[in-house]
Amino acid sequence: MGLDVSAVRAMYPALADGYAYLDGAAGTQLPAPVIDAIGDAQRSGLGNSDGAFPASVRSDAIMAECRRAIADLVGGDPGGVILGPNMTTLTYRLAAALARDWREGDEVIVSRLDHDANIRPWVQAAGRAGAVVRWAEVDLPAGELPAGQYDALLTERTRLVAVTAASNIIGTRPDVAAITAKARAAGALSYVDGVHATPHGPTDVAALGADFYATSAYKWSGPHIGAVIADPALLEPLRPDKLDPAPDTVPDRFEWGTPPFADLAGTAAAVDHLAGLDAAAAGTRRQRVLASMAAAHDHEERLFAVMLAGLAAMDKVTLYGNARNRTATSFFNVAGLTPRAVAQQLADRKVNVWDGDNYAWELTGVLGIRDTGSAVRAGLVHYNDRSDVDRFLAAVADLTG
Ligand SMILES: Cc1ncc(COP(=O)(O)O)c(C=O)c1O
């Protein structure tokens, strides 16, 4: 049946403010069932983990359900779902744990397509270990990350390949499966940043070949929770820093302090919400997630074609990136206006867009725009509709210098 965007939009109270929310790549709004799940968890009474009384049992059940839900979203094992405050924090944690046995002369590969959260933790960990950092380059202007270059980058000393499943500014979806296959053949692990990719279509960590896959619930209609998904057997030998009395089991060993249980309830509710985006989807939650995310992808693609054609038709607009396979994310500049001025004028027309590097620090650097405010990002998610795109295009057309 596909996605009924008016029915979807009706679930999001924030959309009633009349703004076109084209800022989803920086964080999505929450639908009522997610907001309710957070409130219901708080209302029901929550305790800390592993206690004898019902409120504590409820918290433990929420955490277990959150792991199952995220596993259903990405096709992983609930026993390998590490929960934390956000992707950046978890990536620093994993980098520290993985780098413990890196030696002088070992190598890691990062890419200039990535958000800095999947670059700097590895560069800094490598620096401490005396490991060498090698860079996968972006092929401009298309914005592709050619998988072929990894043949020359990988050596018998490569310990880890960090790569994004989608660029958060130009949307490029590299051939992650090809890159992780090369990494595996060379004996290296792969750490795939799925923060931008996850909301835009079905995810299957096994098909991606990702040893570690990172995602953030606030990019897919959930609260501010991050997760890293891995095979529990891969986590077993890792020894992150931890408190002595804290559980030493996997994945708990990687989770520091007391988690925000109500937000974990909201995260599971967000996966249920995504699973229902196509009302006709049937079967297990995993099957419904796959069908619904495919419907969300198709919906975004249709709107994105309109957005891109509209922008491309305006002489004053410079668009960045043109990858064959990409998310519904546009990144552009307007002649004679700073990115902030564009974002400000669009805000005056009730259109939310981001301006700046969006932490795609290396990519905005090689694009040569980082020192001039980078560019404007307007992205689509499942709750955007044609009126959002039309208002956005009209507002860009009317921009005054
Ligand atoms: C592609 C990508 N990776 C990583 C991050 C960092 O995620 P978090 O805010 O969960 O640390 C972001 C956030 O915008 C992102 O877009």
Short mmCIF file of C-alpha atoms and ligand atoms in Angstrom, two decimals:
data_model
loop_
_atom_site.label_atom_id
_atom_site.label_comp_id
_atom_site.label_asym_id
_atom_site.label_seq_id
_atom_site.Cartn_x
_atom_site.Cartn_y
_atom_site.Cartn_z
CA MET A 1 0.00 0.00 0.00
CA GLY A 2 2.85 2.41 0.76
CA LEU A 3 3.00 5.37 3.05
CA ASP A 4 -0.01 7.62 3.71
CA VAL A 5 1.81 10.83 4.50
CA SER A 6 -1.20 12.70 5.90
CA ALA A 7 -1.87 9.86 8.33
CA VAL A 8 1.81 9.83 9.30
CA ARG A 9 1.92 13.61 9.76
CA ALA A 10 -1.16 13.55 11.97
CA MET A 11 0.85 11.53 14.48
CA TYR A 12 3.46 14.27 14.92
CA PRO A 13 2.21 17.06 17.24
CA ALA A 14 5.19 19.31 16.45
CA LEU A 15 4.27 19.49 12.75
CA ALA A 16 1.13 21.41 13.71
CA ASP A 17 3.22 24.56 14.18
CA GLY A 18 3.09 25.11 10.43
CA TYR A 19 6.82 24.92 9.77
CA ALA A 20 8.28 22.75 7.00
CA TYR A 21 10.72 20.57 8.95
CA LEU A 22 13.51 19.96 6.44
CA ASP A 23 16.03 19.62 9.28
CA GLY A 24 15.42 15.92 9.93
CA ALA A 25 19.05 15.02 9.22
CA ALA A 26 19.94 16.91 12.38
CA GLY A 27 17.12 15.35 14.40
CA THR A 28 13.54 14.33 13.75
CA GLN A 29 10.34 15.22 15.57
CA LEU A 30 8.60 12.66 17.80
CA PRO A 31 5.22 11.08 17.03
CA ALA A 32 2.59 10.90 19.79
CA PRO A 33 3.08 7.15 20.48
CA VAL A 34 6.76 7.81 21.26
CA ILE A 35 5.98 10.80 23.46
CA ASP A 36 3.32 8.69 25.21
CA ALA A 37 5.68 5.76 25.71
CA ILE A 38 8.17 8.05 27.44
CA GLY A 39 5.44 9.57 29.63
CA ASP A 40 3.83 6.18 30.35
CA ALA A 41 7.16 4.74 31.48
CA GLN A 42 7.66 7.64 33.86
CA ARG A 43 4.07 7.41 35.12
CA SER A 44 4.30 3.66 35.73
CA GLY A 45 7.16 4.06 38.20
CA LEU A 46 10.71 3.16 37.29
CA GLY A 47 13.54 1.83 39.42
CA ASN A 48 17.20 1.28 38.86
CA SER A 49 18.35 -1.99 37.26
CA ASP A 50 18.42 -5.42 38.79
CA GLY A 51 16.30 -4.84 41.87
CA ALA A 52 13.76 -7.05 43.67
CA PHE A 53 10.71 -4.79 43.28
CA PRO A 54 8.35 -4.30 40.31
CA ALA A 55 9.50 -0.81 39.31
CA SER A 56 13.04 -2.14 38.87
CA VAL A 57 11.77 -5.18 36.97
CA ARG A 58 9.91 -2.76 34.68
CA SER A 59 13.12 -0.84 33.96
CA ASP A 60 14.97 -4.04 33.11
CA ALA A 61 12.11 -5.10 30.82
CA ILE A 62 12.23 -1.72 29.06
CA MET A 63 15.94 -2.11 28.43
CA ALA A 64 15.56 -5.65 27.07
CA GLU A 65 12.73 -4.54 24.78
CA CYS A 66 14.79 -1.60 23.55
CA ARG A 67 17.59 -3.98 22.54
CA ARG A 68 15.10 -6.25 20.72
CA ALA A 69 13.53 -3.29 18.93
CA ILE A 70 16.85 -1.90 17.68
CA ALA A 71 17.89 -5.39 16.60
CA ASP A 72 14.65 -5.57 14.59
CA LEU A 73 15.35 -2.20 13.01
CA VAL A 74 18.78 -3.13 11.68
CA GLY A 75 18.67 -6.92 11.51
CA GLY A 76 21.03 -7.50 14.43
CA ASP A 77 21.26 -9.63 17.57
CA PRO A 78 19.66 -8.04 20.67
CA GLY A 79 22.55 -9.47 22.70
CA GLY A 80 24.94 -7.27 20.72
CA VAL A 81 23.03 -3.96 21.02
CA ILE A 82 25.06 -1.49 23.08
CA LEU A 83 22.96 1.45 24.28
CA GLY A 84 24.28 4.90 25.14
CA PRO A 85 23.59 8.62 25.00
CA ASN A 86 24.54 9.13 21.34
CA MET A 87 26.71 7.77 18.54
CA THR A 88 29.67 10.04 19.27
CA THR A 89 30.02 8.90 22.88
CA LEU A 90 29.68 5.23 21.94
CA THR A 91 32.20 5.55 19.12
CA TYR A 92 34.79 7.09 21.44
CA ARG A 93 34.11 4.22 23.85
CA LEU A 94 34.48 1.54 21.16
CA ALA A 95 37.57 3.25 19.73
CA ALA A 96 39.24 3.17 23.14
CA ALA A 97 38.34 -0.49 23.65
CA LEU A 98 39.41 -1.59 20.17
CA ALA A 99 42.62 0.42 20.17
CA ARG A 100 43.86 -1.25 23.34
CA ASP A 101 45.65 -3.87 21.30
CA TRP A 102 46.70 -1.67 18.40
CA ARG A 103 50.47 -1.47 18.09
CA GLU A 104 52.92 1.00 16.58
CA GLY A 105 52.71 0.67 12.80
CA ASP A 106 49.18 -0.76 12.75
CA GLU A 107 46.82 1.06 10.40
CA VAL A 108 43.25 2.37 10.39
CA ILE A 109 41.32 3.68 7.41
CA VAL A 110 38.86 6.57 7.68
CA SER A 111 37.03 8.40 4.90
CA ARG A 112 36.60 12.06 4.03
CA LEU A 113 32.94 11.39 3.31
CA ASP A 114 32.24 10.75 6.98
CA HIS A 115 30.79 12.86 9.77
CA ASP A 116 33.61 13.74 12.17
CA ALA A 117 32.17 11.36 14.78
CA ASN A 118 33.37 8.44 12.63
CA ILE A 119 36.75 10.02 11.96
CA ARG A 120 38.20 11.82 14.96
CA PRO A 121 37.69 9.05 17.59
CA TRP A 122 39.72 6.72 15.30
CA VAL A 123 42.35 9.31 14.42
CA GLN A 124 42.88 10.16 18.09
CA ALA A 125 42.93 6.50 19.19
CA ALA A 126 45.40 5.73 16.40
CA GLY A 127 47.58 8.65 17.49
CA ARG A 128 47.76 7.29 21.04
CA ALA A 129 48.64 3.79 19.79
CA GLY A 130 51.23 4.97 17.25
CA ALA A 131 49.02 3.58 14.46
CA VAL A 132 48.97 5.10 10.98
CA VAL A 133 45.79 6.74 9.62
CA ARG A 134 45.04 6.24 5.93
CA TRP A 135 42.37 8.25 4.14
CA ALA A 136 39.77 7.14 1.62
CA GLU A 137 39.08 10.10 -0.67
CA VAL A 138 35.84 11.40 -2.13
CA ASP A 139 35.57 11.62 -5.89
CA LEU A 140 34.28 15.15 -6.61
CA PRO A 141 32.06 16.63 -7.90
CA ALA A 142 29.82 13.55 -7.91
CA GLY A 143 30.61 12.93 -4.26
CA GLU A 144 31.20 9.21 -4.66
CA LEU A 145 33.45 7.21 -2.33
CA PRO A 146 34.89 4.67 -4.78
CA ALA A 147 35.19 1.25 -3.15
CA GLY A 148 38.06 0.31 -5.47
CA GLN A 149 40.51 2.61 -3.65
CA TYR A 150 40.35 0.36 -0.57
CA ASP A 151 42.39 -2.28 -2.42
CA ALA A 152 45.38 0.04 -2.22
CA LEU A 153 44.58 1.37 1.26
CA LEU A 154 44.26 -2.01 2.99
CA THR A 155 47.40 -3.84 4.09
CA GLU A 156 48.14 -6.70 6.44
CA ARG A 157 48.57 -4.05 9.17
CA THR A 158 45.04 -2.61 8.78
CA ARG A 159 43.08 -3.13 12.00
CA LEU A 160 39.92 -1.20 11.27
CA VAL A 161 38.00 0.49 8.45
CA ALA A 162 35.57 3.24 9.53
CA VAL A 163 33.08 4.26 6.87
CA THR A 164 29.68 5.85 6.68
CA ALA A 165 26.59 4.20 5.24
CA ALA A 166 25.48 7.66 4.05
CA SER A 167 26.91 11.17 4.05
CA ASN A 168 24.94 13.48 6.34
CA ILE A 169 25.37 16.40 3.94
CA ILE A 170 25.41 15.16 0.34
CA GLY A 171 23.60 11.89 1.06
CA THR A 172 26.07 9.62 -0.78
CA ARG A 173 25.54 5.96 0.05
CA PRO A 174 28.88 4.28 -0.66
CA ASP A 175 29.07 0.61 -1.55
CA VAL A 176 29.54 -0.38 2.09
CA ALA A 177 29.14 -4.11 1.41
CA ALA A 178 32.06 -4.00 -1.04
CA ILE A 179 34.22 -2.01 1.37
CA THR A 180 33.53 -4.25 4.38
CA ALA A 181 34.16 -7.37 2.25
CA LYS A 182 37.58 -6.02 1.30
CA ALA A 183 38.27 -5.14 4.95
CA ARG A 184 37.31 -8.61 6.10
CA ALA A 185 39.46 -10.25 3.42
CA ALA A 186 42.40 -8.20 4.72
CA GLY A 187 41.69 -9.25 8.31
CA ALA A 188 40.40 -5.82 9.39
CA LEU A 189 37.23 -4.94 11.30
CA SER A 190 34.65 -2.50 9.93
CA TYR A 191 32.82 0.22 11.85
CA VAL A 192 29.89 1.56 9.85
CA ASP A 193 28.24 4.87 10.74
CA GLY A 194 24.55 4.32 10.11
CA VAL A 195 23.34 7.51 11.78
CA HIS A 196 22.30 9.24 8.57
CA ALA A 197 21.43 6.11 6.59
CA THR A 198 19.12 4.32 9.03
CA PRO A 199 16.10 6.65 8.74
CA HIS A 200 16.07 6.57 4.94
CA GLY A 201 15.41 2.93 4.11
CA PRO A 202 15.64 -0.71 5.19
CA THR A 203 18.84 -1.66 7.03
CA ASP A 204 20.44 -5.10 7.16
CA VAL A 205 23.74 -5.14 9.05
CA ALA A 206 24.53 -8.63 7.76
CA ALA A 207 24.08 -7.56 4.13
CA LEU A 208 26.26 -4.50 4.82
CA GLY A 209 28.89 -6.78 6.31
CA ALA A 210 29.30 -4.31 9.18
CA ASP A 211 31.17 -5.67 12.20
CA PHE A 212 29.93 -2.62 14.12
CA TYR A 213 26.96 -0.52 13.06
CA ALA A 214 26.14 2.76 14.83
CA THR A 215 22.79 4.53 14.82
CA SER A 216 21.00 7.28 16.75
CA ALA A 217 17.32 7.07 17.62
CA TYR A 218 16.78 10.83 17.48
CA LYS A 219 17.32 10.66 13.71
CA TRP A 220 14.43 8.21 13.32
CA SER A 221 11.61 9.66 15.43
CA GLY A 222 13.01 8.52 18.77
CA PRO A 223 14.57 10.29 21.72
CA HIS A 224 18.26 11.09 22.20
CA ILE A 225 19.66 7.57 22.44
CA GLY A 226 22.54 6.05 20.49
CA ALA A 227 23.27 2.40 19.79
CA VAL A 228 26.08 0.30 18.40
CA ILE A 229 25.14 -3.11 17.07
CA ALA A 230 27.68 -5.93 16.78
CA ASP A 231 27.89 -9.69 16.96
CA PRO A 232 28.09 -10.47 20.71
CA ALA A 233 30.97 -12.86 19.97
CA LEU A 234 32.96 -9.92 18.60
CA LEU A 235 32.31 -7.90 21.76
CA GLU A 236 33.25 -10.75 24.11
CA PRO A 237 37.05 -10.33 24.00
CA LEU A 238 36.89 -6.51 24.25
CA ARG A 239 37.69 -4.98 27.63
CA PRO A 240 36.43 -1.39 27.83
CA ASP A 241 37.13 0.62 30.98
CA LYS A 242 34.35 -0.06 33.46
CA LEU A 243 33.50 0.17 37.13
CA ASP A 244 34.34 -2.92 39.21
CA PRO A 245 30.79 -3.58 40.48
CA ALA A 246 29.13 -2.97 37.08
CA PRO A 247 28.11 -6.05 35.06
CA ASP A 248 30.91 -7.63 33.07
CA THR A 249 28.55 -9.29 30.63
CA VAL A 250 28.06 -8.32 26.96
CA PRO A 251 26.67 -5.83 25.98
CA ASP A 252 26.25 -4.32 29.51
CA ARG A 253 30.03 -4.08 29.90
CA PHE A 254 30.04 -1.23 27.36
CA GLU A 255 27.26 0.75 29.04
CA TRP A 256 28.32 3.25 31.65
CA GLY A 257 26.17 4.39 34.56
CA THR A 258 22.39 4.42 34.85
CA PRO A 259 20.54 4.66 31.54
CA PRO A 260 17.53 6.93 30.82
CA PHE A 261 14.92 4.14 31.03
CA ALA A 262 11.99 6.27 29.86
CA ASP A 263 13.92 7.27 26.75
CA LEU A 264 14.72 3.61 26.10
CA ALA A 265 10.96 2.95 26.22
CA GLY A 266 10.54 5.77 23.70
CA THR A 267 13.22 4.27 21.48
CA ALA A 268 11.42 0.93 21.30
CA ALA A 269 8.18 2.81 20.57
CA ALA A 270 9.95 4.64 17.74
CA VAL A 271 10.84 1.32 16.12
CA ASP A 272 7.20 0.23 16.48
CA HIS A 273 6.18 3.51 14.87
CA LEU A 274 8.56 2.98 11.94
CA ALA A 275 7.26 -0.58 11.57
CA GLY A 276 3.77 0.87 11.09
CA LEU A 277 4.62 3.55 8.51
CA ASP A 278 3.10 1.31 5.86
CA ALA A 279 -0.25 0.45 7.42
CA ALA A 280 -0.51 -2.62 5.17
CA ALA A 281 2.79 -4.09 6.34
CA ALA A 282 2.33 -7.49 8.00
CA GLY A 283 4.31 -10.18 9.79
CA THR A 284 6.94 -9.90 12.49
CA ARG A 285 8.17 -6.49 13.59
CA ARG A 286 11.32 -7.05 11.54
CA GLN A 287 9.26 -7.81 8.44
CA ARG A 288 7.05 -4.78 9.01
CA VAL A 289 10.10 -2.57 9.55
CA LEU A 290 11.57 -3.72 6.25
CA ALA A 291 8.33 -3.13 4.33
CA SER A 292 7.65 0.21 6.00
CA MET A 293 11.17 1.55 5.57
CA ALA A 294 11.03 0.57 1.90
CA ALA A 295 7.78 2.56 1.63
CA ALA A 296 9.39 5.51 3.44
CA HIS A 297 12.32 5.33 1.04
CA ASP A 298 10.01 5.41 -2.00
CA HIS A 299 8.06 8.32 -0.56
CA GLU A 300 11.24 10.32 0.07
CA GLU A 301 12.60 9.51 -3.38
CA ARG A 302 9.48 10.86 -5.10
CA LEU A 303 9.64 14.13 -3.16
CA PHE A 304 13.39 14.42 -3.52
CA ALA A 305 13.11 14.28 -7.31
CA VAL A 306 10.87 17.37 -7.11
CA MET A 307 13.20 19.12 -4.69
CA LEU A 308 16.31 18.45 -6.75
CA ALA A 309 14.72 19.39 -10.06
CA GLY A 310 13.47 22.63 -8.52
CA LEU A 311 16.87 23.56 -7.10
CA ALA A 312 18.72 22.55 -10.27
CA ALA A 313 16.47 24.82 -12.33
CA MET A 314 17.58 27.91 -10.40
CA ASP A 315 20.71 29.52 -11.84
CA LYS A 316 21.64 31.08 -8.52
CA VAL A 317 21.83 27.66 -6.79
CA THR A 318 25.00 25.54 -6.60
CA LEU A 319 24.28 21.95 -5.59
CA TYR A 320 26.92 19.70 -4.01
CA GLY A 321 27.06 15.95 -4.60
CA ASN A 322 25.39 13.87 -7.26
CA ALA A 323 26.03 10.29 -6.22
CA ARG A 324 24.20 7.49 -8.00
CA ASN A 325 22.90 6.13 -4.72
CA ARG A 326 22.02 8.73 -2.13
CA THR A 327 19.55 9.73 0.54
CA ALA A 328 17.01 12.52 0.09
CA THR A 329 19.41 15.17 1.37
CA SER A 330 20.30 18.31 -0.57
CA PHE A 331 23.31 20.54 0.15
CA PHE A 332 23.57 23.81 -1.73
CA ASN A 333 24.60 27.44 -1.84
CA VAL A 334 22.83 30.46 -3.24
CA ALA A 335 24.85 33.09 -5.11
CA GLY A 336 25.33 36.30 -3.16
CA LEU A 337 24.07 34.95 0.17
CA THR A 338 25.82 33.26 3.08
CA PRO A 339 24.39 29.89 4.13
CA ARG A 340 23.24 31.47 7.39
CA ALA A 341 21.45 34.26 5.52
CA VAL A 342 19.66 31.67 3.40
CA ALA A 343 18.65 29.66 6.47
CA GLN A 344 17.47 32.85 8.17
CA GLN A 345 15.31 33.94 5.22
CA LEU A 346 13.87 30.43 4.92
CA ALA A 347 13.09 30.42 8.65
CA ASP A 348 11.16 33.67 8.09
CA ARG A 349 9.09 31.71 5.56
CA LYS A 350 8.58 28.88 8.07
CA VAL A 351 11.07 26.50 6.51
CA ASN A 352 13.62 24.81 8.80
CA VAL A 353 16.98 24.06 7.19
CA TRP A 354 20.51 23.76 8.53
CA ASP A 355 23.47 25.82 7.52
CA GLY A 356 27.13 25.09 8.16
CA ASP A 357 29.46 22.09 7.99
CA ASN A 358 27.12 19.84 9.96
CA TYR A 359 30.31 18.25 11.36
CA ALA A 360 31.15 16.87 7.91
CA TRP A 361 34.42 18.62 8.58
CA GLU A 362 36.65 16.81 6.10
CA LEU A 363 34.13 16.82 3.27
CA THR A 364 33.28 20.52 3.55
CA GLY A 365 37.06 21.05 3.63
CA VAL A 366 37.72 19.25 0.36
CA LEU A 367 34.66 20.90 -1.18
CA GLY A 368 36.46 24.19 -0.40
CA ILE A 369 33.47 25.76 1.37
CA ARG A 370 34.23 25.20 5.04
CA ASP A 371 35.79 28.64 5.54
CA THR A 372 32.83 30.44 4.02
CA GLY A 373 30.07 28.94 6.14
CA SER A 374 29.87 25.69 4.11
CA ALA A 375 26.34 25.40 2.70
CA VAL A 376 22.64 24.88 3.39
CA ARG A 377 21.19 21.43 4.03
CA ALA A 378 17.55 20.63 3.31
CA GLY A 379 16.64 17.00 3.83
CA LEU A 380 13.53 14.88 3.68
CA VAL A 381 12.24 12.21 6.02
CA HIS A 382 9.07 10.12 6.01
CA TYR A 383 6.85 12.86 7.47
CA ASN A 384 7.66 15.50 4.86
CA ASP A 385 5.11 16.10 2.14
CA ARG A 386 4.75 17.91 -1.15
CA SER A 387 3.64 21.13 0.53
CA ASP A 388 6.95 21.22 2.47
CA VAL A 389 8.91 20.89 -0.75
CA ASP A 390 6.77 23.43 -2.62
CA ARG A 391 7.08 26.00 0.16
CA PHE A 392 10.83 25.41 0.33
CA LEU A 393 11.30 25.86 -3.43
CA ALA A 394 9.16 28.98 -3.51
CA ALA A 395 11.12 30.45 -0.61
CA VAL A 396 14.48 29.69 -2.28
CA ALA A 397 13.23 31.23 -5.52
CA ASP A 398 12.25 34.41 -3.62
CA LEU A 399 15.54 34.80 -1.72
CA THR A 400 16.88 38.31 -1.87
CA GLY A 401 20.56 39.26 -1.67
C1 LIG B 1 26.25 10.70 9.84
C2 LIG B 1 26.34 11.08 11.28
N1 LIG B 1 27.18 10.43 12.07
C3 LIG B 1 27.30 10.71 13.38
C4 LIG B 1 26.56 11.71 13.96
C5 LIG B 1 26.71 11.96 15.42
O1 LIG B 1 25.62 11.40 16.07
P1 LIG B 1 25.29 11.68 17.59
O2 LIG B 1 24.67 13.05 17.66
O3 LIG B 1 24.35 10.59 17.95
O4 LIG B 1 26.57 11.60 18.35
C6 LIG B 1 25.65 12.43 13.18
C7 LIG B 1 24.86 13.53 13.76
O5 LIG B 1 24.40 14.40 13.11
C8 LIG B 1 25.54 12.10 11.80
O6 LIG B 1 24.69 12.76 11.00
#
